[in-house]
Structures are given as structure tokens and as C-alpha cells.
Coordinates of C-alpha atoms and ligand atoms in Angstrom, one line a residue:
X1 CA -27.4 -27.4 25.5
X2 CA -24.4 -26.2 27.6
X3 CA -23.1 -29.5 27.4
X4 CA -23.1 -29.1 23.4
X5 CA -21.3 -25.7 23.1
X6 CA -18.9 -27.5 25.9
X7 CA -18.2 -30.4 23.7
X8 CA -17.7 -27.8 20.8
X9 CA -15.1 -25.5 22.6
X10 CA -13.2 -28.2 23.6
X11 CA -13.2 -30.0 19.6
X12 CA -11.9 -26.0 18.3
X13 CA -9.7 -25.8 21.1
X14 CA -7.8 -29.3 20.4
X15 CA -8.4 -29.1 16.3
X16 CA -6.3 -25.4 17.1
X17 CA -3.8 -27.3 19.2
X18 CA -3.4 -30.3 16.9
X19 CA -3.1 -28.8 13.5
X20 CA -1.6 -24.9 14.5
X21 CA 1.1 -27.3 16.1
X22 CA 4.7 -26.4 14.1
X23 CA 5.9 -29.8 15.4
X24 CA 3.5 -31.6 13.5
X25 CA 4.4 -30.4 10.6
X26 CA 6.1 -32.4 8.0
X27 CA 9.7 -31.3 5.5
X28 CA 6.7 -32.0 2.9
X29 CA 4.5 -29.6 3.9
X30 CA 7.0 -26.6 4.5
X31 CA 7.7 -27.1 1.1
X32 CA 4.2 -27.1 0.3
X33 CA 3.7 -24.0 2.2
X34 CA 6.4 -22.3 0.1
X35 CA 4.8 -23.7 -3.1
X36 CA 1.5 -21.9 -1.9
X37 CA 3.4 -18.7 -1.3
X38 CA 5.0 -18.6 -4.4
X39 CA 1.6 -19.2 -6.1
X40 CA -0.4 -16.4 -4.0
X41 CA 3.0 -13.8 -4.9
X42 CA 2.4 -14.6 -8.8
X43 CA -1.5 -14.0 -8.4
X44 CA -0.5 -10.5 -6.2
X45 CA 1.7 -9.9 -9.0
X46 CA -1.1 -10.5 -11.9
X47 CA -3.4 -8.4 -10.0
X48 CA -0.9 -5.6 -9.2
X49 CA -0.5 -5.6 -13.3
X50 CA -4.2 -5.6 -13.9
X51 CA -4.9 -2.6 -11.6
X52 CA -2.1 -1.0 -12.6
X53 CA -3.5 -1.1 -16.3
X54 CA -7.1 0.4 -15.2
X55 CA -5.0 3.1 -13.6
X56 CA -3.0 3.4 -17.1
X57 CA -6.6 3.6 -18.8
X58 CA -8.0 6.0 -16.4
X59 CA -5.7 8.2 -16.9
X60 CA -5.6 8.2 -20.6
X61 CA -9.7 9.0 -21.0
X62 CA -9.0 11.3 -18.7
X63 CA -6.3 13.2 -20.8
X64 CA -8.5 12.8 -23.5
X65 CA -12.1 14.3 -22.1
X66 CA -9.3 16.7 -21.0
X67 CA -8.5 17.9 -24.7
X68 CA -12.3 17.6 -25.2
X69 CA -13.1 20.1 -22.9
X70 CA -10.1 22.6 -24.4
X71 CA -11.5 22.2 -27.8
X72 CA -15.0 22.7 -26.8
X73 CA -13.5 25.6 -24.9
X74 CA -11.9 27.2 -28.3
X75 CA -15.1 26.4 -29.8
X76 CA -17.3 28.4 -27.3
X77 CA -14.8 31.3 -28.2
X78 CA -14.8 30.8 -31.8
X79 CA -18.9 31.4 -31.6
X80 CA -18.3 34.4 -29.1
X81 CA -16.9 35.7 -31.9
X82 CA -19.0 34.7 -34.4
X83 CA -21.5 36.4 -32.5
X84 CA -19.9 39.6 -31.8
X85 CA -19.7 39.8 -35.6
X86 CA -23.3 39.4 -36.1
X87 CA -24.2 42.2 -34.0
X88 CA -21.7 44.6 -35.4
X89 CA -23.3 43.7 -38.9
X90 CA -26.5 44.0 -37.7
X91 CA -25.4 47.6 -35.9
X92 CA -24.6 48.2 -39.4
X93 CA -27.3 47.7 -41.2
X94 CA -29.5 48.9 -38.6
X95 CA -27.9 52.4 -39.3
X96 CA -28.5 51.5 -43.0
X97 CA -32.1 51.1 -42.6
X98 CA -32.2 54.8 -40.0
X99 CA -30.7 56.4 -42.8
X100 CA -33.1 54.9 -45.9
X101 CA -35.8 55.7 -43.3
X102 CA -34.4 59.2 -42.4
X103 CA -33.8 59.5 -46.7
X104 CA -37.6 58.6 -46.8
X105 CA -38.6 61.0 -43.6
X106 CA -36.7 64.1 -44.7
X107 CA -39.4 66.2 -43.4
X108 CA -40.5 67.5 -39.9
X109 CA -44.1 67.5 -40.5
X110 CA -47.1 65.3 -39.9
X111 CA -47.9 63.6 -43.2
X112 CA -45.2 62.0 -44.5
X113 CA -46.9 61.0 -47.7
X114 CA -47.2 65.2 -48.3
X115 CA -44.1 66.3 -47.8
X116 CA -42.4 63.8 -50.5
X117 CA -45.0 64.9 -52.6
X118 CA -43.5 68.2 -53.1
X119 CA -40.2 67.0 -52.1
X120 CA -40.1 64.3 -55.0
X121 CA -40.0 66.3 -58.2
X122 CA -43.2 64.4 -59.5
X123 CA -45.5 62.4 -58.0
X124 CA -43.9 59.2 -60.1
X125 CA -40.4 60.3 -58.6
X126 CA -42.0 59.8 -55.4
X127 CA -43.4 56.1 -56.0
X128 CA -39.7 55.1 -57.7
X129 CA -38.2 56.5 -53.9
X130 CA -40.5 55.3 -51.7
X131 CA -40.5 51.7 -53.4
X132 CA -36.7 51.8 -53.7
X133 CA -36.5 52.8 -49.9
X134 CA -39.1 49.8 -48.9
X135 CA -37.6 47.4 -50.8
X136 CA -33.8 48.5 -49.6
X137 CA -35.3 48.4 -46.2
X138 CA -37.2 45.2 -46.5
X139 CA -34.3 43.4 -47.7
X140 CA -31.9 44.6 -44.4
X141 CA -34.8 43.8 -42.2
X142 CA -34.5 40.3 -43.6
X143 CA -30.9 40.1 -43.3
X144 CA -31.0 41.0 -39.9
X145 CA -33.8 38.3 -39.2
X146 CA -31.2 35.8 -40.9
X147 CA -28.4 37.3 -38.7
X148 CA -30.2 37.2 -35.3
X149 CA -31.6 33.7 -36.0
X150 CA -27.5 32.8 -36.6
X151 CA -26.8 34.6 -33.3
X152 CA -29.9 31.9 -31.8
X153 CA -28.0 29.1 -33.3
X154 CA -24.4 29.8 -31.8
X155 CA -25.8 30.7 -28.6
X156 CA -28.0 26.9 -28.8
X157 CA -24.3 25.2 -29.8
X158 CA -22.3 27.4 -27.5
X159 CA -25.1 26.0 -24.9
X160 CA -24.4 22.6 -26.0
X161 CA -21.2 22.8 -25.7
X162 CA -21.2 24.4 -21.9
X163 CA -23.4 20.7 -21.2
X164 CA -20.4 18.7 -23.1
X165 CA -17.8 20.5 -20.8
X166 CA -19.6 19.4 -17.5
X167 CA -20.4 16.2 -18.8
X168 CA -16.6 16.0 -19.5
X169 CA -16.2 17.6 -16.4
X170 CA -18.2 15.1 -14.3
X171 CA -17.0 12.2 -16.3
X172 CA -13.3 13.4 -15.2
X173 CA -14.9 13.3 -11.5
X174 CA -15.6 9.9 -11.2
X175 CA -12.7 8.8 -13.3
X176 CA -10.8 10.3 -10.7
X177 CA -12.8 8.6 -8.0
X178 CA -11.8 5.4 -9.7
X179 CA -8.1 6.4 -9.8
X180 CA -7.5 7.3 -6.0
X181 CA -9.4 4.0 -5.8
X182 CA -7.2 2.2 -7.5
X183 CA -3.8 3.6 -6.2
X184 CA -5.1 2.5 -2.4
X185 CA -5.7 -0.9 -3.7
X186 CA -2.5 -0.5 -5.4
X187 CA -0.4 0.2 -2.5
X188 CA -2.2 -2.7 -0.8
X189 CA -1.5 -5.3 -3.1
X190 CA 2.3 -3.6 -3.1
X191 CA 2.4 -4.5 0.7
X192 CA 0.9 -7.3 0.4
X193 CA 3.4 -8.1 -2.2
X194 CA 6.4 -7.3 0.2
X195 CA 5.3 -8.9 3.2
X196 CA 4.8 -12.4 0.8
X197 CA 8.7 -11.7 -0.1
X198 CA 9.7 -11.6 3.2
X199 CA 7.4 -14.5 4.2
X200 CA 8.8 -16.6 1.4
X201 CA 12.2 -15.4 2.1
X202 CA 11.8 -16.6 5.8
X203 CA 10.3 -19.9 4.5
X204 CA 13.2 -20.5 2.0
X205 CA 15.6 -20.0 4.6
X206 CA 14.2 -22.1 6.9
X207 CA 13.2 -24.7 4.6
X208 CA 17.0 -25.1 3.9
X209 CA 18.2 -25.5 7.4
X210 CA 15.2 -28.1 7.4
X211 CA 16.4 -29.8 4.5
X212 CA 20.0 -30.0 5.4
X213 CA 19.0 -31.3 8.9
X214 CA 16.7 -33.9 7.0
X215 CA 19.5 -35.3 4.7
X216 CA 22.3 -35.6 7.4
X217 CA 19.8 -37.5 9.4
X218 CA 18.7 -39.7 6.1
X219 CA 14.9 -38.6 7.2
X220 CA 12.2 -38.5 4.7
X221 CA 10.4 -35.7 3.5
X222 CA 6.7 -37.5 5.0
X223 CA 8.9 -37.6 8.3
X224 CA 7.4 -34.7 11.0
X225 CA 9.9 -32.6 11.7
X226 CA 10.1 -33.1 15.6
X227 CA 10.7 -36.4 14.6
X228 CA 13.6 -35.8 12.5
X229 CA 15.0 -32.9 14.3
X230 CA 14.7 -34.7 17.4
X231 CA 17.9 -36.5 16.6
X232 CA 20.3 -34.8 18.8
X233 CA 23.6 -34.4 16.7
X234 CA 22.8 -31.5 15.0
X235 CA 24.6 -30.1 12.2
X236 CA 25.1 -26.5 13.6
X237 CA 23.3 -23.9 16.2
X238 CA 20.7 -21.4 14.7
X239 CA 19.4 -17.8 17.3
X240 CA 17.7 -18.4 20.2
X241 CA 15.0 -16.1 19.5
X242 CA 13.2 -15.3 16.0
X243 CA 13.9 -11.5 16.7
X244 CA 16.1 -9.2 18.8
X245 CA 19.0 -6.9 18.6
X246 CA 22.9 -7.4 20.1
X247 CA 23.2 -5.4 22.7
X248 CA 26.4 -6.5 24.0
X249 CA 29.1 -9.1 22.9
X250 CA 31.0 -11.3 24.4
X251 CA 34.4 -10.8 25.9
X252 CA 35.9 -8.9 28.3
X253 CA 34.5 -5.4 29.3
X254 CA 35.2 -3.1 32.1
X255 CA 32.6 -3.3 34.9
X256 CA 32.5 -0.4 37.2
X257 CA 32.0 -2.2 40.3
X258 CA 34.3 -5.3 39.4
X259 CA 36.5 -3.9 37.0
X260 CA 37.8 -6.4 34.1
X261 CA 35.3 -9.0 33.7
X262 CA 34.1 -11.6 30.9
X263 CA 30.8 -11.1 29.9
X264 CA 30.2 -14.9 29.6
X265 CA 27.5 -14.4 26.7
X266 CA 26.0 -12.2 23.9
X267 CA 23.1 -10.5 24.9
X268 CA 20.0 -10.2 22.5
X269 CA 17.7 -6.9 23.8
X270 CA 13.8 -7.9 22.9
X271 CA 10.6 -7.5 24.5
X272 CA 9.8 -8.7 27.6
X273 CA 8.1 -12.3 27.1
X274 CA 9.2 -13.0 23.6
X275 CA 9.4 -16.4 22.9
X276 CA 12.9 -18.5 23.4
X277 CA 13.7 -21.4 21.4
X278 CA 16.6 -24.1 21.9
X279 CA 19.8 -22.9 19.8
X280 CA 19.7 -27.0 18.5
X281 CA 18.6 -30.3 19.4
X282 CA 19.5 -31.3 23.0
X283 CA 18.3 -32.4 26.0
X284 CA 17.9 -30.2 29.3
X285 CA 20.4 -30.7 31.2
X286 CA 20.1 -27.8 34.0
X287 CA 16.9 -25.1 35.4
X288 CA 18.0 -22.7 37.6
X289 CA 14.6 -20.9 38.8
X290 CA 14.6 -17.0 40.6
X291 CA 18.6 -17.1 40.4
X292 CA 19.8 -13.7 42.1
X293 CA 22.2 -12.9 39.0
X294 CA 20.5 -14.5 36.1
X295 CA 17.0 -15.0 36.9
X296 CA 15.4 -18.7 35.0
X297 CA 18.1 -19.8 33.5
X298 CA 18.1 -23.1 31.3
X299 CA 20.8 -25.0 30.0
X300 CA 20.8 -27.4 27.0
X301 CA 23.1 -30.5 26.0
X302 CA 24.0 -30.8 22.3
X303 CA 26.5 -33.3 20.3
X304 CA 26.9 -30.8 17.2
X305 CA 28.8 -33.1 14.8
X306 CA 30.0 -35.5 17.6
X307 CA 31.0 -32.8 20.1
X308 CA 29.2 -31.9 23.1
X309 CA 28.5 -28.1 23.9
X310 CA 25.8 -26.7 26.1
X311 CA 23.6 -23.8 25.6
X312 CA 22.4 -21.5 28.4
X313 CA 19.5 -19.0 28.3
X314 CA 19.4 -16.4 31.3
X315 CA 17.4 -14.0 32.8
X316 CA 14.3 -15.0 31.7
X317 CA 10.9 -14.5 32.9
X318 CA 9.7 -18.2 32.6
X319 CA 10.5 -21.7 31.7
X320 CA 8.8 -24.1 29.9
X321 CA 10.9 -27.1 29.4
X322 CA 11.8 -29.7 32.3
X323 CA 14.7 -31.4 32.8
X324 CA 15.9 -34.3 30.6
X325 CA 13.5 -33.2 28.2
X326 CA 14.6 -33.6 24.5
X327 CA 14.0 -30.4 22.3
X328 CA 14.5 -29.5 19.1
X329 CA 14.8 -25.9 17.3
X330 CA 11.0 -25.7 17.6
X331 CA 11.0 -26.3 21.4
X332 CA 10.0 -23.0 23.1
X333 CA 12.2 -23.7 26.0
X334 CA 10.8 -20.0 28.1
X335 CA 10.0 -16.6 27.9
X336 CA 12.2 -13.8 28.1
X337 CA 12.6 -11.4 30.6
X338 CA 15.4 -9.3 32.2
X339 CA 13.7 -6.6 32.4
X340 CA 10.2 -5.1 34.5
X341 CA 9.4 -7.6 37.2
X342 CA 12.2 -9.9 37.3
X343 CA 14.4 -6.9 37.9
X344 CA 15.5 -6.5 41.0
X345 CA 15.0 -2.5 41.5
X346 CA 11.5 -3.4 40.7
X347 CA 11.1 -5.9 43.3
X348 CA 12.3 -9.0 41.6
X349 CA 14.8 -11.5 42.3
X350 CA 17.6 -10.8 39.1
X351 CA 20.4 -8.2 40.0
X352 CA 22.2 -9.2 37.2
X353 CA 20.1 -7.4 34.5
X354 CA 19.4 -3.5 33.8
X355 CA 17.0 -4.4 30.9
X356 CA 14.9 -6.9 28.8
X357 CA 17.1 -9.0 27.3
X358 CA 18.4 -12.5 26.7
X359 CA 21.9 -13.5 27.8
X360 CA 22.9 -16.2 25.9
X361 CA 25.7 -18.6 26.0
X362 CA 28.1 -21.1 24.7
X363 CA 29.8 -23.5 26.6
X364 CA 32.2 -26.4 25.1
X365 CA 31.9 -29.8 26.8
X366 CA 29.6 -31.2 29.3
X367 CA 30.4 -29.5 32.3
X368 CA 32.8 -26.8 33.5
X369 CA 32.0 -22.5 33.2
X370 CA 34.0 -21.6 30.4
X371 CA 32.7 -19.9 27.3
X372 CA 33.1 -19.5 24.0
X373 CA 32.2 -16.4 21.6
X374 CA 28.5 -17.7 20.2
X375 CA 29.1 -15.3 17.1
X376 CA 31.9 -18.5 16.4
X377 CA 28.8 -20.8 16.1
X378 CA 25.8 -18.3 15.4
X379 CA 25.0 -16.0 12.7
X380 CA 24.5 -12.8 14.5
X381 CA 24.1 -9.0 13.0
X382 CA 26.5 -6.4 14.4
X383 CA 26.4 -5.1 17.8
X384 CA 23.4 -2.6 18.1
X385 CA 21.7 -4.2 14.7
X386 CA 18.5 -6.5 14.8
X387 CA 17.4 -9.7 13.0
X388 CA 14.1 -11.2 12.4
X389 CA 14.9 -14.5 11.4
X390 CA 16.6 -17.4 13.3
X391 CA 18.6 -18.2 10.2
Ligands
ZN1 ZN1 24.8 -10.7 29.3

């Protein structure tokens, strides 16, 4: 059973090592890669316009359950009204009925009957008022039937139309749900979106340093690109390092123990450990290990275009080459240091360094000390700007 997981470990560990390898990559498949980039920034680009149409939507119904709820609003007021009229008229003919009633009960005393008897100026008189008056009253006591069963019916629609509000009103809730919803996926798929454009911008530059490598050494595209890139007159030098900022150029400076002095490189401030990459196809022609005033320090033999030039990396914290090793642009030739424990204030062995950083040089020819300017071979930002691509 151990045994088993053993044998499985080790088969994930190698199928990690053989196929996350860059070197075994093929000109082919970087182009590929860019192809699949490309294709996942037009999907990111369909989905960003889909979302950003349910967001267009959302907001419309809302706007529009929005007007519901202000016309439901004028409605409710409208019937308010209505129903503040209906009481006044009923008000009204309430007094209209007191006064037929008080016409009817003009007298103080008991029998009502009686008293309109000799009111009434004959007993017929007194039929025609009493009839007139119960009729009169009958009919206003109807009317105000009619009028409070109108006052029932507003107050039922003004009741329906409270429910339509917070159905509105709830329907505008989750709407609203649904839109913050959308804007976070929205601002996903916009960084998703950027971080593909720089990906693919990376890819495109690198893919073109590929290719012109490719055609000035007549290597297919189905040819890996250690294989190709191997081939040591390269056409050019690219950064050392994928990332990093100039922290100091080359060319004389004032030192304040030595006074004038060259500073034999350009140095690139990064983080301690940060990988370090052969400026162009070489071979290692010098390791230098725990140097007092440079720390590891590498140096690299190139024929650029039929002249030789070497390539020195210093102060870093490890080496990974050996020497007469060929490498390419892809060889991760150390780590970088220059700054925490290879210091020497912090009890390492470099003097030569106040920071984490890479010193890196240029020199023409195979052997000698003198240096040239790298910013006359290398791409580099200003002083005190960064990069984050080799090319
Ligand atoms: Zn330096």
C-alpha cells in the first residue's frame, strides 16, 4: 500500500517536472499558447458583454417597477381624495336628513304622531308631510349607503394598490441583489480581462524574440526551444531577470570611501531569491562562490553575431549552473541576493552590497575587466523605473 502511493508521488512529481518544463517546450506550442489566450480573451470578452446586458436589463425593470410604484402612489392619493369627498357628501346629507327629521320632530313632547296632528293644518296635511319627509329621508339614507359602500371600494383598491407597491418594492430588492451581483462578476471578468492582456502581451513579446532566434538559426517550429536556442551565436542580449527596478547605472560615480570610481555594471533592485536567467545563449565560463565584494558571481561566454562578450551576474545568493555548461535564455543560472544574509553587516561574506539586488555586467571579448554600458545592448527602463518582462 505505501509502496503504491510511493510509486504515485514519484509518477506526479516527474509528469510535474517533464511537462511544467519551459525547455521542453516547442516555437509551436508558444504559439499555440498565444492562440489559447487570444481565444479565452474573446470568450472573457463575450461574457463581459453578456453580463453587462443583464445589468442593462436589470436596471431598466427596475426604472420601470420604479414608475409603477409612483403611479400607484398618485393613485392611492387620487382615492384619498375621492374618499374625503364622500364623507363630506355624506356629512352633507347627514345634516339633510337631521333637518327633515328635526322638520318632522318640531315638537318637544312625547308623541310625535300628536303633536303634527295639531301642528299639520289637517290630519291629510300631516300624511302629505310625514310621507314627503320619509321618502326625502329614505332616499339620502340610500345615497349614503351607495357612498359608504364607494368609500369600501377605494379603500379595497387603495389596499391593493399598497400590496402592488411592496410587491414592486420587493421585486426592486432582488433585482438589486442581482445587480450588485452582477457588477462583482463584472469587475472579475474586467481583471480577468486585463491580466489575459498582459499575459498575451508577454507572450507576443516573447514569442517574437523566439521566432527571430528560430529563423536566424533556420530551426523549425516542431524544434524545442532549448534545442534551438542552445545555438550560442545569439542575435542580441534580453534582462537578466523577468522583473526588477534600475537602481543604479553604469559609469562613474563618486564613492565616499574611494572617491571616483566606475561602477562596472547596472544594478537591478528585486527581491531576495528571485530567479536569474542567462542574458543569451553561452556557456559558463567563470563561478566565483562567497566572493568578499560580490558574493556568487557567474560569468557567461556569448558570440552575439560573431563577437564574443561575457556576461557577469553578482552578488547573488545561489548558483545553479556549473561550469562549461551551455545555457540558453531559459537557463536559471542562480538566485539573487545582495541583500539579508549574504550581507556582510548581517554576518555574511559580501561587503560589496547595501541591498538586494543584482549587479550585472557587460564585458567585450573573452577575457580582460573592462566594461561596457549594458543599456548599449539591453533594453532597460530609466533609473528608479521597473519592468516585468525580459523583453
Ligand atoms: Zn552594482
Amino acid at each position: 500500500m505505501m509502496k503504491k502511493i510511493y510509486y504515485t508521488i514519484i509518477g506526479i512529481l516527474c509528469f510535474f517536472l517533464l511537462f511544467s518544463n519551459v525547455s521542453a517546450k516547442t516555437l509551436k506550442e508558444v504559439k499555440d499558447e498565444l492562440a489559447r489566450d487570444e481565444a479565452n480573451r474573446n470568450a472573457l470578452i463575450q461574457k463581459q458583454k453578456t453580463v453587462q446586458n443583464s445589468i442593462k436589463r436589470a436596471q431598466n425593470e427596475i426604472g420601470s417597477l420604479e414608475d409603477d410604484i409612483e403611479k400607484y402612489e398618485q393613485e392611492i392619493e387620487d382615492l384619498l381624495a375621492k374618499i374625503d369627498e364622500l364623507n363630506e357628501e355624506i356629512a352633507e346629507k347627514q345634516i339633510e336628513i337631521d333637518n327633515l327629521l328635526n322638520f318632522l320632530e318640531v315638537s318637544d313632547g312625547d308623541n310625535v304622531y300628536l303633536e303634527y296632528i295639531f301642528k299639520s293644518k289637517s290630519f291629510t296635511d300631516f300624511i302629505y308631510r310625514s310621507a314627503v319627509v320619509e321618502q326625502m329621508t329614505k332616499y339620502n339614507d340610500e345615497l349614503i349607503e351607495e357612498m359608504y359602500e364607494l368609500i369600501e371600494e377605494n379603500k379595497k383598491l387603495q389596499v391593493e394598490l399598497n400590496e402592488k407597491i411592496d410587491q414592486n418594492e420587493k421585486s426592486i430588492d432582488s433585482l438589486e441583489k442581482k445587480l450588485s451581483n452582477y457588477n462583482v462578476s463584472l469587475k472579475d471578468l474586467e481583471t480577468a480581462h486585463t491580466n489575459i492582456d498582459d499575459t498575451i502581451a508577454d507572450r507576443k513579446r516573447t514569442l517574437q524574440y523566439y521566432e527571430s532566434i528560430y529563423k536566424q538559426n533556420n530551426c523549425k517550429e516542431t524544434v524545442e526551444l532549448d534545442a534551438c536556442l542552445t545555438v550560442e551565436s545569439a542575435s542580441g542580449f534580453i534582462r537578466p531577470t523577468k522583473k526588477g527596478s534600475i537602481s543604479s547605472e553604469w559609469g562613474y560615480r563618486r564613492c565616499p570611501i574611494h572617491g571616483r570610481e566606475l561602477h562596472s555594471g547596472i544594478d537591478i533592485a528585486l527581491a531576495m531569491n528571485t530567479p536569474v536567467y542567462a542574458a543569451a545563449s553561452g556557456t559558463v565560463v567563470g563561478i566565483t562562490r562567497r566572493s568578499s565584494c560580490g558574493g556568487n558571481i557567474v560569468t557567461i561566454r556569448h558570440s552575439i553575431k560573431g563577437t564574443i562578450y561575457r556576461t557577469r551576474y553578482m552578488h547573488l545568493a545561489s548558483i545553479n549552473v556549473t561550469m562549461g555548461q551551455k545555457v540558453t535564455v531559459l537557463t536559471e543560472i542562480g538566485k539573487s541576493g545582495g541583500g539579508g544574509y549574504t550581507l556582510r553587516r548581517n554576518g555574511g561574506w559580501d561587503r560589496c552590497s547595501t541591498g538586494s539586488h543584482l549587479h550585472f555586467m557587460i564585458l567585450p571579448g573573452s577575457s580582460g575587466s573592462s566594461t561596457i554600458n549594458p543599456r548599449k545592448m539591453i533594453k532597460f527602463p530609466a533609473k528608479g523605473k521597473g519592468f516585468s518582462a525580459r523583453w
